[in-house]
C-alpha atoms as an extended CHARMM CRD file, in Angstrom:
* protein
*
       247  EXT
         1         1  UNK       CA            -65.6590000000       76.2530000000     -136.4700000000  PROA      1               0.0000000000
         2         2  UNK       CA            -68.7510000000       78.7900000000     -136.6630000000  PROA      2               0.0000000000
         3         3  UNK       CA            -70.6290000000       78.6310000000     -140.1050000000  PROA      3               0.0000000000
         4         4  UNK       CA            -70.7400000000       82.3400000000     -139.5040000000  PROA      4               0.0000000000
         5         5  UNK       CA            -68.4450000000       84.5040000000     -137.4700000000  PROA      5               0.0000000000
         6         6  UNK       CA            -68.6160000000       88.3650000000     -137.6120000000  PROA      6               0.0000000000
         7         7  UNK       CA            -65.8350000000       89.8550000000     -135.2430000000  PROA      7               0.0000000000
         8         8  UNK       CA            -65.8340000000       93.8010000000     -133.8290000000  PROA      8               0.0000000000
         9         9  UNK       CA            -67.3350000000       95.0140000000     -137.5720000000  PROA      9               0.0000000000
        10        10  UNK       CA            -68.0100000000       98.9730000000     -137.4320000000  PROA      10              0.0000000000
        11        11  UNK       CA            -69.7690000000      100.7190000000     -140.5190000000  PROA      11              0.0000000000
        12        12  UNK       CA            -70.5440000000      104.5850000000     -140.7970000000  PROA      12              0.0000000000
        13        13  UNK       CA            -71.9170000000      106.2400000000     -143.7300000000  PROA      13              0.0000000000
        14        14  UNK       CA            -70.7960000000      110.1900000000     -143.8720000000  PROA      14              0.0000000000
        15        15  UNK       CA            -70.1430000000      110.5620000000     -140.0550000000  PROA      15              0.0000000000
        16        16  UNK       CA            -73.2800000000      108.2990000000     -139.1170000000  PROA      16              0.0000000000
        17        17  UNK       CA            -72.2540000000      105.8060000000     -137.5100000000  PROA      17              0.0000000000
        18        18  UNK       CA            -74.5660000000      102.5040000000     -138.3690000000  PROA      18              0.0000000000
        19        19  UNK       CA            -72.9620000000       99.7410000000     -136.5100000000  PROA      19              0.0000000000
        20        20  UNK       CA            -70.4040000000       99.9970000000     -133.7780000000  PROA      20              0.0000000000
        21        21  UNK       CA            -68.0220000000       96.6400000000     -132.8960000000  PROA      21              0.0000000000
        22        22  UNK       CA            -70.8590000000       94.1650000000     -134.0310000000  PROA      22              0.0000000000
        23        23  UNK       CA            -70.5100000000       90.3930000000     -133.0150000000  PROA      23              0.0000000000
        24        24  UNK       CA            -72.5350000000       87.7670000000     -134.3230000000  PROA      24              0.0000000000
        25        25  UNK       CA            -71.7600000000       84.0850000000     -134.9090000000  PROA      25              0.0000000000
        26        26  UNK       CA            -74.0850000000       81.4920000000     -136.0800000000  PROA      26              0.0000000000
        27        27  UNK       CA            -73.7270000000       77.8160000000     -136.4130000000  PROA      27              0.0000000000
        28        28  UNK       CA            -74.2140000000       75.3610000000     -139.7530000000  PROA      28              0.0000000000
        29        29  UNK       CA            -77.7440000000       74.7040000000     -139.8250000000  PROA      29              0.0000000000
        30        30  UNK       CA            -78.7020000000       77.1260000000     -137.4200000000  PROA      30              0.0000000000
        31        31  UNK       CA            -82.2640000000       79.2150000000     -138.6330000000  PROA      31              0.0000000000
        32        32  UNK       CA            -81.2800000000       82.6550000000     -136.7960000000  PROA      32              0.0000000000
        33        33  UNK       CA            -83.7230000000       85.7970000000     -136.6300000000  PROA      33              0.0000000000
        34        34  UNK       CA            -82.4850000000       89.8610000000     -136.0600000000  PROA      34              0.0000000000
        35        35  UNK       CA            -85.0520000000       91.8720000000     -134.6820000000  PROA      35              0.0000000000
        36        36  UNK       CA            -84.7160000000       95.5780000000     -134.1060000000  PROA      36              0.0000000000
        37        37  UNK       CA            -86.2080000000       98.8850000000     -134.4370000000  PROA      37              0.0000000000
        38        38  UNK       CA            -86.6620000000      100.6280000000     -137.6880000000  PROA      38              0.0000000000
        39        39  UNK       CA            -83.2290000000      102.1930000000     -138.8100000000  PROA      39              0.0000000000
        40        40  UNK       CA            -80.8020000000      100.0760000000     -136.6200000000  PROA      40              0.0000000000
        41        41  UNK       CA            -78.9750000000       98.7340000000     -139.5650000000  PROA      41              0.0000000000
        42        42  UNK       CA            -80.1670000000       94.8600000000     -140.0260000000  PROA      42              0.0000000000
        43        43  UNK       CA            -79.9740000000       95.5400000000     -143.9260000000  PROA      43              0.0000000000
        44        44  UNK       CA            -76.6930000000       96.5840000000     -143.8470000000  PROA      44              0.0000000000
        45        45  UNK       CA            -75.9280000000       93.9190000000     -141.4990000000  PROA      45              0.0000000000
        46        46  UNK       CA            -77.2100000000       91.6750000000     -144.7030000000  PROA      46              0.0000000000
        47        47  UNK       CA            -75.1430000000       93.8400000000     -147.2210000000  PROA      47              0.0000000000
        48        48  UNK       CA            -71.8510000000       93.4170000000     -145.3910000000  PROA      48              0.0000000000
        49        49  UNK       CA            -72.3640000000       90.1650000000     -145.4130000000  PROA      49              0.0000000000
        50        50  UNK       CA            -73.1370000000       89.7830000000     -148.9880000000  PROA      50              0.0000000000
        51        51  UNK       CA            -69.7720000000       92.0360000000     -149.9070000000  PROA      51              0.0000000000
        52        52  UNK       CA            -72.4610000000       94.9380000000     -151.6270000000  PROA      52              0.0000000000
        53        53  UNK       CA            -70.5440000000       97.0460000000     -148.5790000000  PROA      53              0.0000000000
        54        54  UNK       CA            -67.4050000000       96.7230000000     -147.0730000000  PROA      54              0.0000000000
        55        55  UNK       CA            -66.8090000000       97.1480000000     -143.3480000000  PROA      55              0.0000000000
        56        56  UNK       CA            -64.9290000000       99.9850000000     -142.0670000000  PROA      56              0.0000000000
        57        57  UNK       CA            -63.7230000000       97.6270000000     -139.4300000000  PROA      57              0.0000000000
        58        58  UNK       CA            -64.1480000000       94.1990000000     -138.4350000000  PROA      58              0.0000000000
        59        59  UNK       CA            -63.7790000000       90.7150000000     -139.7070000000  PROA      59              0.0000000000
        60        60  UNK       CA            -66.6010000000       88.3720000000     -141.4350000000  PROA      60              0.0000000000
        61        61  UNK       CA            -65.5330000000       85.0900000000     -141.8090000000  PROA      61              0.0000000000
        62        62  UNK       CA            -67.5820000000       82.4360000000     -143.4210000000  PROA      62              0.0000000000
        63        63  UNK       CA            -66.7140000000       78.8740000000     -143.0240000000  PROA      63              0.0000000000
        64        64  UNK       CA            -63.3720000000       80.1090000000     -141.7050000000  PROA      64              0.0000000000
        65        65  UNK       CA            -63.0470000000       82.5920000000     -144.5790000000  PROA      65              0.0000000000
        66        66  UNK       CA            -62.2110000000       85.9080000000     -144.5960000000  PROA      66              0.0000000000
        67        67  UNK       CA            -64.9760000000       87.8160000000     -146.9520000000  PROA      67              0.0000000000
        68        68  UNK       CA            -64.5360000000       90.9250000000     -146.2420000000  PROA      68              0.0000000000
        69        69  UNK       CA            -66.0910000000       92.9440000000     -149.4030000000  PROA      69              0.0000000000
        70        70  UNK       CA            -66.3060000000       89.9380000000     -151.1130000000  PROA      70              0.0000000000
        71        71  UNK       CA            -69.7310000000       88.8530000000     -152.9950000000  PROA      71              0.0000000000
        72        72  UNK       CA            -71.0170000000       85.5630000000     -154.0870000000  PROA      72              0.0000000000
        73        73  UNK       CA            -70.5330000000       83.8460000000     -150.9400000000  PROA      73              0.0000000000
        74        74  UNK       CA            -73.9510000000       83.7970000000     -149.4690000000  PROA      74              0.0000000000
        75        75  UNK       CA            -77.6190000000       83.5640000000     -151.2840000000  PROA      75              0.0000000000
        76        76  UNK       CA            -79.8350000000       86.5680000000     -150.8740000000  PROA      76              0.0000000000
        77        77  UNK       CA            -83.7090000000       86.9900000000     -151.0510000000  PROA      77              0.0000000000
        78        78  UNK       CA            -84.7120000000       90.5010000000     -150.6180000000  PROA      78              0.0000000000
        79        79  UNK       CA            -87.7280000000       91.7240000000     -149.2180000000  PROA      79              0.0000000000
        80        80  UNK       CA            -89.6280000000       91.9100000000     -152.8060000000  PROA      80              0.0000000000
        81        81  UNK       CA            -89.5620000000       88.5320000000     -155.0130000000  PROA      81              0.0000000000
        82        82  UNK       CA            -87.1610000000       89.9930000000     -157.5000000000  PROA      82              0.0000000000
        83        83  UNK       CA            -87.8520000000       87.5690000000     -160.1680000000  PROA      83              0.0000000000
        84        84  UNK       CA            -86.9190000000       88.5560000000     -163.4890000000  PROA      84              0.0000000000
        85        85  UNK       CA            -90.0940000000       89.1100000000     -165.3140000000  PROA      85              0.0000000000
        86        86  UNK       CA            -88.7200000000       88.0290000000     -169.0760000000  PROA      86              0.0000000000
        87        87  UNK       CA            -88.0920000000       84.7660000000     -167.4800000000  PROA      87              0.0000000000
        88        88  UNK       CA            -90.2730000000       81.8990000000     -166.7030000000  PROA      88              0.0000000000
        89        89  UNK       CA            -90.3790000000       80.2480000000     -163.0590000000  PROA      89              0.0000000000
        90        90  UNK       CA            -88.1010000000       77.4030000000     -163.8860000000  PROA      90              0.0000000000
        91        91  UNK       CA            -85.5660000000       79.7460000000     -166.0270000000  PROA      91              0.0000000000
        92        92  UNK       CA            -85.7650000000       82.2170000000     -162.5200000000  PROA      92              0.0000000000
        93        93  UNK       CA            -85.0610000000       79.8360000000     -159.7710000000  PROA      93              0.0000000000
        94        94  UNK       CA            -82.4660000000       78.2140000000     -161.8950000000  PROA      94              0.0000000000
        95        95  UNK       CA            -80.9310000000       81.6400000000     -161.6210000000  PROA      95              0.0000000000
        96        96  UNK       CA            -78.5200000000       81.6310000000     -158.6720000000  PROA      96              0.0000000000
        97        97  UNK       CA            -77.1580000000       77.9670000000     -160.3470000000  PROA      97              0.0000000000
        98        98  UNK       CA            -76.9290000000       79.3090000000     -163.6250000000  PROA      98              0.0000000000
        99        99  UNK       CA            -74.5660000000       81.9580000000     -162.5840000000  PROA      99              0.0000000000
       100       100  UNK       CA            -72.0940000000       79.3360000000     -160.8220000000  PROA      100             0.0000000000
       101       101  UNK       CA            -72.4000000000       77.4330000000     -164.1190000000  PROA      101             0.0000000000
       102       102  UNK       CA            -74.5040000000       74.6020000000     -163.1700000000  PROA      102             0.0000000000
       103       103  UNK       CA            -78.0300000000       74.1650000000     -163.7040000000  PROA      103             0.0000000000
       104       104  UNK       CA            -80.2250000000       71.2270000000     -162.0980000000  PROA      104             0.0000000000
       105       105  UNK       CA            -83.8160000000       71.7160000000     -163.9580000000  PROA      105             0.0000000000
       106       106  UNK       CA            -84.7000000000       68.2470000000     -162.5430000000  PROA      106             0.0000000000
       107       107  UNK       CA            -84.2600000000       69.4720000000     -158.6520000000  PROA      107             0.0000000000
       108       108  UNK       CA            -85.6600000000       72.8380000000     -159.3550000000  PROA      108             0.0000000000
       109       109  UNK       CA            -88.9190000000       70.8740000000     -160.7540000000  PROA      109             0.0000000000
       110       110  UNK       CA            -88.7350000000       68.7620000000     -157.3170000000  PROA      110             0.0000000000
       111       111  UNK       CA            -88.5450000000       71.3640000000     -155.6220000000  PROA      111             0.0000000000
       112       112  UNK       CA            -91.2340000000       73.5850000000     -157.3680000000  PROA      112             0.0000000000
       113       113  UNK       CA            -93.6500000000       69.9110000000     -157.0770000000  PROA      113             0.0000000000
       114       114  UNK       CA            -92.9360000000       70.4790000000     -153.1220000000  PROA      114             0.0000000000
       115       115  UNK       CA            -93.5860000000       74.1960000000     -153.3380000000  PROA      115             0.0000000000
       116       116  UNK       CA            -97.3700000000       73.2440000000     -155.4120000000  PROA      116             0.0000000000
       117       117  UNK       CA            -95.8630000000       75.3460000000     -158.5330000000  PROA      117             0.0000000000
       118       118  UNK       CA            -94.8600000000       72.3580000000     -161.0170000000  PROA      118             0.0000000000
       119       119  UNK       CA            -98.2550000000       73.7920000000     -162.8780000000  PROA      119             0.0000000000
       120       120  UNK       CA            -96.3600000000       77.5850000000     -163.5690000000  PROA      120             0.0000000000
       121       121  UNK       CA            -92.7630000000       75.9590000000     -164.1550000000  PROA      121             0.0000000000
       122       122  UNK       CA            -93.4260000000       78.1470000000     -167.8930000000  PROA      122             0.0000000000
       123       123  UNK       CA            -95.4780000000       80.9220000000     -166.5080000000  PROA      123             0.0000000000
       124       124  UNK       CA            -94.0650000000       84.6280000000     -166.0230000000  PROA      124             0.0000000000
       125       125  UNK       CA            -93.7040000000       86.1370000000     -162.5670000000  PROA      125             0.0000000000
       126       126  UNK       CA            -97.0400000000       88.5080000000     -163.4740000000  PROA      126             0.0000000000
       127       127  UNK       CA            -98.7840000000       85.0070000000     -163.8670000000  PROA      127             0.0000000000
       128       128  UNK       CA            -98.4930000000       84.3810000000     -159.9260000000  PROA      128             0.0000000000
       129       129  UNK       CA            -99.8030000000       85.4750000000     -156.9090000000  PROA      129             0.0000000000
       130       130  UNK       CA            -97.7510000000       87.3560000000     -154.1130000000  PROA      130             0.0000000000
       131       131  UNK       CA            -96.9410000000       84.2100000000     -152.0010000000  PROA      131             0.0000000000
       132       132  UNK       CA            -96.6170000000       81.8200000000     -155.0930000000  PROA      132             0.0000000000
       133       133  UNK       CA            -93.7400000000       84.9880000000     -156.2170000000  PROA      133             0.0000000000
       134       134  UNK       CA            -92.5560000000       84.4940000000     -152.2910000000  PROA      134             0.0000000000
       135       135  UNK       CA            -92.3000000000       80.5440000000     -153.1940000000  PROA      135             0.0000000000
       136       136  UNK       CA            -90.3240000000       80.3710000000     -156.0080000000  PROA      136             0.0000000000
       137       137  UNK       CA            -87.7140000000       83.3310000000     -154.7310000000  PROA      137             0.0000000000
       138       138  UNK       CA            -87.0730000000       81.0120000000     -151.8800000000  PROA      138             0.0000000000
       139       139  UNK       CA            -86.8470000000       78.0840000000     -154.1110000000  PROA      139             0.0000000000
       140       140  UNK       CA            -84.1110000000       80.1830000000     -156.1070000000  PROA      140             0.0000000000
       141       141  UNK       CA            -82.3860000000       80.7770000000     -152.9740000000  PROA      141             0.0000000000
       142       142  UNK       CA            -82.0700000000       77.3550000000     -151.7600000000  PROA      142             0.0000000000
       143       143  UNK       CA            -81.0650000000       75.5330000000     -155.5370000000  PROA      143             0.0000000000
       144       144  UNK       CA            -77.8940000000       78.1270000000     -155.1740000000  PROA      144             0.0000000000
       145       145  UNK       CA            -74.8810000000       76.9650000000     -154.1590000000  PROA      145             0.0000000000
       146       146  UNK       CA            -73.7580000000       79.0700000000     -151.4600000000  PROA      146             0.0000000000
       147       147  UNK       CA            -73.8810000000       77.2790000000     -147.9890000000  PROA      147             0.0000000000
       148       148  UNK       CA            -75.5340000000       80.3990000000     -146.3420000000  PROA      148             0.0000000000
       149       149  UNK       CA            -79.3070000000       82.1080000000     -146.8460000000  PROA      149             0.0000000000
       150       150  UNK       CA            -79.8880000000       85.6480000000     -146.0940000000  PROA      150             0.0000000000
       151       151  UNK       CA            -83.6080000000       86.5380000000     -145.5820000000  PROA      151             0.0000000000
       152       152  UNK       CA            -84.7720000000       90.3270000000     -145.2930000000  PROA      152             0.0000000000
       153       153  UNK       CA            -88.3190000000       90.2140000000     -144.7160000000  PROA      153             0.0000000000
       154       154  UNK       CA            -89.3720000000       88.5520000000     -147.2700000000  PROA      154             0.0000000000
       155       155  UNK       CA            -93.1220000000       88.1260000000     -146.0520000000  PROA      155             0.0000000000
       156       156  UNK       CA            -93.2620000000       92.0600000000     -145.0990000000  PROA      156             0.0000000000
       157       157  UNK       CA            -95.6560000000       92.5500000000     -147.6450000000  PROA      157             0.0000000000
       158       158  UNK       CA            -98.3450000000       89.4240000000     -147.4100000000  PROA      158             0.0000000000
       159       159  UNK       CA           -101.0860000000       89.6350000000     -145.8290000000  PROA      159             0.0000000000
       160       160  UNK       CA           -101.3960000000       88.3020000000     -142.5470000000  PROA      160             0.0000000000
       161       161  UNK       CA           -103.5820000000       84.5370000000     -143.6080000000  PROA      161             0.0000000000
       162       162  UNK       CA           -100.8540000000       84.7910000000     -146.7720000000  PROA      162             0.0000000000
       163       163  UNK       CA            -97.6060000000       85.6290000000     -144.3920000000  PROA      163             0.0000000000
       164       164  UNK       CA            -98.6970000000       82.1570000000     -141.9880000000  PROA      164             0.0000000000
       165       165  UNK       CA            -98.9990000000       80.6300000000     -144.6180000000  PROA      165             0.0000000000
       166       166  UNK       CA            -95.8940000000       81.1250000000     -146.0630000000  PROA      166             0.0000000000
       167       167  UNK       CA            -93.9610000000       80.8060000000     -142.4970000000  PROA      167             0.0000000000
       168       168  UNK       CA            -95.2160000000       77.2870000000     -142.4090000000  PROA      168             0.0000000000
       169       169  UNK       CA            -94.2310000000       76.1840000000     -145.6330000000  PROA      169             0.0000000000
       170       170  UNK       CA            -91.1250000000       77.7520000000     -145.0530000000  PROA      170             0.0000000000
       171       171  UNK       CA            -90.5410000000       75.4510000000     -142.1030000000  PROA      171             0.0000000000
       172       172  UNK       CA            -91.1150000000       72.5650000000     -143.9300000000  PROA      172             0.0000000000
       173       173  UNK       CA            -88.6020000000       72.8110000000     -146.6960000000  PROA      173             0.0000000000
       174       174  UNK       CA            -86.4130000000       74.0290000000     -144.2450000000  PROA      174             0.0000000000
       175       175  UNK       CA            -86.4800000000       71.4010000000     -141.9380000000  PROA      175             0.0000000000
       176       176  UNK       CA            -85.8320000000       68.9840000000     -144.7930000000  PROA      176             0.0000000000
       177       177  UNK       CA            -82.7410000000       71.3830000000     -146.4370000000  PROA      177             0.0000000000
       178       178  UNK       CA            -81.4650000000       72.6330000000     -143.4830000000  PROA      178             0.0000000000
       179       179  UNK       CA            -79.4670000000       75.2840000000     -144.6400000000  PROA      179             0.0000000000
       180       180  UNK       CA            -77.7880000000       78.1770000000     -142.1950000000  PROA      180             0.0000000000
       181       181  UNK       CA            -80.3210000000       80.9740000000     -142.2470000000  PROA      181             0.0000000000
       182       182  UNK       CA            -79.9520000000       84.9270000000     -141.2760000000  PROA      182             0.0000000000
       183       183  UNK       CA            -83.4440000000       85.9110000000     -140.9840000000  PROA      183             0.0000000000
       184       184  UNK       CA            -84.4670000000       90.0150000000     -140.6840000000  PROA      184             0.0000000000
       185       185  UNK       CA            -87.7360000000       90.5060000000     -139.5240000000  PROA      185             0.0000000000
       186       186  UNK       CA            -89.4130000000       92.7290000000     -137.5000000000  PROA      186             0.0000000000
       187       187  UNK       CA            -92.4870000000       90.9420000000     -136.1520000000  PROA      187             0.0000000000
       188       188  UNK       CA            -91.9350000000       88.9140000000     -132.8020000000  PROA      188             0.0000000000
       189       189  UNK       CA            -94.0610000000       86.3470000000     -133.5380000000  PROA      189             0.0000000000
       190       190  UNK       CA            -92.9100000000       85.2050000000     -136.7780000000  PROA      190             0.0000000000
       191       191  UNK       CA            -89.2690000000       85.4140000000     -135.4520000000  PROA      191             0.0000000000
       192       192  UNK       CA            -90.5590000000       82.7260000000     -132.3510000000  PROA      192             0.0000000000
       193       193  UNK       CA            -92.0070000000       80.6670000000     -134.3760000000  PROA      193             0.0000000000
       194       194  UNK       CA            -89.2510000000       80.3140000000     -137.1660000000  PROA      194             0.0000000000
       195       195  UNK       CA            -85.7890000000       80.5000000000     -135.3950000000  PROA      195             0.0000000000
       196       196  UNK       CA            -83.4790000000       78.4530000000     -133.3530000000  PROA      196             0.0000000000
       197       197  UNK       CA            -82.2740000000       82.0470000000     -132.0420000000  PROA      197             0.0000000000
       198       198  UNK       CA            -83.5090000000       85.4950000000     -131.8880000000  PROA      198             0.0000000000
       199       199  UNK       CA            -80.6670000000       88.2210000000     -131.8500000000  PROA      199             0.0000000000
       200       200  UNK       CA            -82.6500000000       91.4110000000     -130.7790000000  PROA      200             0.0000000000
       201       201  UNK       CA            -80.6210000000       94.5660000000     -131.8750000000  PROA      201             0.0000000000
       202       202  UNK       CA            -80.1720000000       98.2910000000     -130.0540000000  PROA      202             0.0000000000
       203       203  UNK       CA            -80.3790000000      101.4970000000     -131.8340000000  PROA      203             0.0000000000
       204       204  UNK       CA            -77.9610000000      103.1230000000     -133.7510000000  PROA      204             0.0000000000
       205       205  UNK       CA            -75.1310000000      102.4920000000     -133.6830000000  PROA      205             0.0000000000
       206       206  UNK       CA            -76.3380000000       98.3470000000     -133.5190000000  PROA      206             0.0000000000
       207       207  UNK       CA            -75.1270000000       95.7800000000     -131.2480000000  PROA      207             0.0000000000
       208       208  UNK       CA            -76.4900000000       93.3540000000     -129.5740000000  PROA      208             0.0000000000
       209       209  UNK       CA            -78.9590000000       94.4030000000     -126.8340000000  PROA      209             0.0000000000
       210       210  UNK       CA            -80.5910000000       90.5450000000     -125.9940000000  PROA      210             0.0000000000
       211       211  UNK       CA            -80.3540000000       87.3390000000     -127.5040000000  PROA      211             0.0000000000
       212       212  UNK       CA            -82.6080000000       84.4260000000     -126.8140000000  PROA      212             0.0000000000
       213       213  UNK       CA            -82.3960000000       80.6410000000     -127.8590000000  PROA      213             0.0000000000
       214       214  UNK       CA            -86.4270000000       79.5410000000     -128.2220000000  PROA      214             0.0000000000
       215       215  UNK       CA            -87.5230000000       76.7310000000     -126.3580000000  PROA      215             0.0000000000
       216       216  UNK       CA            -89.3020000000       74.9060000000     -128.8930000000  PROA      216             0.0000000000
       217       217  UNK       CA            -88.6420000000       71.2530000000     -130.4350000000  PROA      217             0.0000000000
       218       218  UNK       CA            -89.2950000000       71.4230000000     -134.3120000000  PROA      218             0.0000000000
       219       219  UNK       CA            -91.3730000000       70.1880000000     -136.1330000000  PROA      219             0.0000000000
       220       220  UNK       CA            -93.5630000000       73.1920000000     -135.5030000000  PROA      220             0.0000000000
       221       221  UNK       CA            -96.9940000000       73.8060000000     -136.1690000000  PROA      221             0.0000000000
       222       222  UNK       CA            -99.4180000000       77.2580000000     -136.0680000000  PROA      222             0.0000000000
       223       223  UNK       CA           -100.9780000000       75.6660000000     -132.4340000000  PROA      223             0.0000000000
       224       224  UNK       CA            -98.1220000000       76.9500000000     -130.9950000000  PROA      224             0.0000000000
       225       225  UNK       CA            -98.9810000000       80.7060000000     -131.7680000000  PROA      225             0.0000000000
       226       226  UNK       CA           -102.3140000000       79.9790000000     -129.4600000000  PROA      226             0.0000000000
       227       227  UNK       CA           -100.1970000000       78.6550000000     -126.4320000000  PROA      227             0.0000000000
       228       228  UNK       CA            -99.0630000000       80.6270000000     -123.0950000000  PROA      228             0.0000000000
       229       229  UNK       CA            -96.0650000000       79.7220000000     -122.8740000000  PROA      229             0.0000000000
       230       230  UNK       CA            -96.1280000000       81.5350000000     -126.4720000000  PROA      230             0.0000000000
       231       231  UNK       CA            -97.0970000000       84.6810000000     -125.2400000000  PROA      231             0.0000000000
       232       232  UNK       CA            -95.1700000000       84.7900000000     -122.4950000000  PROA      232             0.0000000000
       233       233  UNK       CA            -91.8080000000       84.9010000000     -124.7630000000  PROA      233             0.0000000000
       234       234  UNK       CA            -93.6000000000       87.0200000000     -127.1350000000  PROA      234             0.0000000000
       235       235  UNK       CA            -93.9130000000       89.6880000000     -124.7470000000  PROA      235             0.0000000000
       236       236  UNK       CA            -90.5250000000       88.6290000000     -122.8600000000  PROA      236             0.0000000000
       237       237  UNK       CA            -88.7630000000       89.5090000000     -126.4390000000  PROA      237             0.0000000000
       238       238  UNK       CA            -90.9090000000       92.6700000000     -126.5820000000  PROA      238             0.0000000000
       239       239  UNK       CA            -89.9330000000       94.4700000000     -123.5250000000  PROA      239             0.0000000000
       240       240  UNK       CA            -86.5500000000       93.5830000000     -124.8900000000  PROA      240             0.0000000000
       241       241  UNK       CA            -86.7020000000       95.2360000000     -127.8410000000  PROA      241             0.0000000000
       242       242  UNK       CA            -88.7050000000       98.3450000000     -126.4170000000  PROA      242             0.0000000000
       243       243  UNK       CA            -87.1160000000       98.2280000000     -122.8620000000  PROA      243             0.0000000000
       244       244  UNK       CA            -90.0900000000       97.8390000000     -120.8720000000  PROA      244             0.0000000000
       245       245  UNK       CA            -90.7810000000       95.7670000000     -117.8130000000  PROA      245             0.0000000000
       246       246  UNK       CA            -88.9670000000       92.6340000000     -117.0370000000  PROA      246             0.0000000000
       247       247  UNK       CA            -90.5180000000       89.3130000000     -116.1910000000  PROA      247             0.0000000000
């Protein structure tokens, strides 16, 4: 059974139609990246999903579950931190447990040693730097309980030493958590050298123009960026998503 299966969905807002008999299925464990053009509906994809929108059509079934319009089954980390800011860092990634009714502050702190934040466990989210915000929204994500992660861009807005940064540690606690990740994204690069599989989206309305599993063997490491072979599916996923020449 797929950790993920979404079957024929179709979503229109006021006669524009968004997505069209979209199929997607993604395995427990699995780190999976969308990639499409600006507009194409990958955040509605996410919203779906997370039961903030029903379908029109279709079936999403999580673990075998129907959750159609349903919320609180996955765990979602917008493209902005979204920490509360009359909370401290421990009180906000203690959130998503807190709202199932179970709090773990002696994880969280684990998990904020790994993340180099046990020194701002009491400060407020003004306190911290953009990626150190990035950190401990990703933190929150991963102490809730739902068995599924939902990424939208959530390094959009780092700059470009910050955003590597933050892709590698990302990798590290995910390799150790494992948890089934939907990532949105739309920079090639990052999307190679985070996923398991890149899903590469049409216009509107979205389905699913290429898909591609990537070749490489984890653990990863930023040498890889520099390789050849790197480029070569960096550009292979780009004519993809532009329709340009094939290889």
């Amino acid at each position: 059974m797929s950790h993920l299966q979404i079957t024929k969905l179709s979503k229109q807002f006021s006669g524009n139609v968004v997505l069209r008999e979209f199929d997607l299925t993604i395995e427990e464990g699995e780190f999976v990246s969308i990639l499409g053009p600006s507009g194409t509906g990958k955040s509605t994809i996410f919203h779906l999903i997370g039961g903030i929108l029903a379908p029109d059509n279709g079936s999403i079934q999580l673990m075998g579950k129907e959750i159609n319009g349903k919320r609180g089954f996955i765990s979602y980390m917008p493209q902005t931190p979204s920490l509360l800011p009359w909370k401290n860092i421990l009180q906000n990634v203690l959130l998503g447990q807190e709202l199932h009714g179970k709090k773990d502050p002696e994880r969280a702190m684990d998990m904020l040693k790994k993340a180099g934040l046990e020194a701002y466990e009491k400060a407020f989210p003004n306190e911290l730097s953009g990626g150190m915000k990035q950190r401990a929204a990703f933190i929150r994500a991963l102490l809730s309980p739902q068995s599924m992660i939902c990424l939208d861009e959530p390094f959009s807005a780092l700059d470009e030493l910050t955003r590597l940064e933050m892709q590698k540690w990302l990798l590290s606690i995910w390799e150790e958590y494992r948890r089934t990740v939907l990532f949105i994204t739309h920079n090639i690069e990052e999307a190679l050298f985070l996923s398991d599989r890149i899903i590469v989206l049409s216009e509107k309305p979205a389905k699913v123009k290429a898909e591609f599993n990537v070749p490489y063997l984890r653990p990863r490491n930023e040498s890889l960026l520099l390789t050849d072979d790197f480029l070569k599916w960096k550009r292979k996923i780009h004519y993809a998503l532009t329709g340009g020449p094939n290889e």
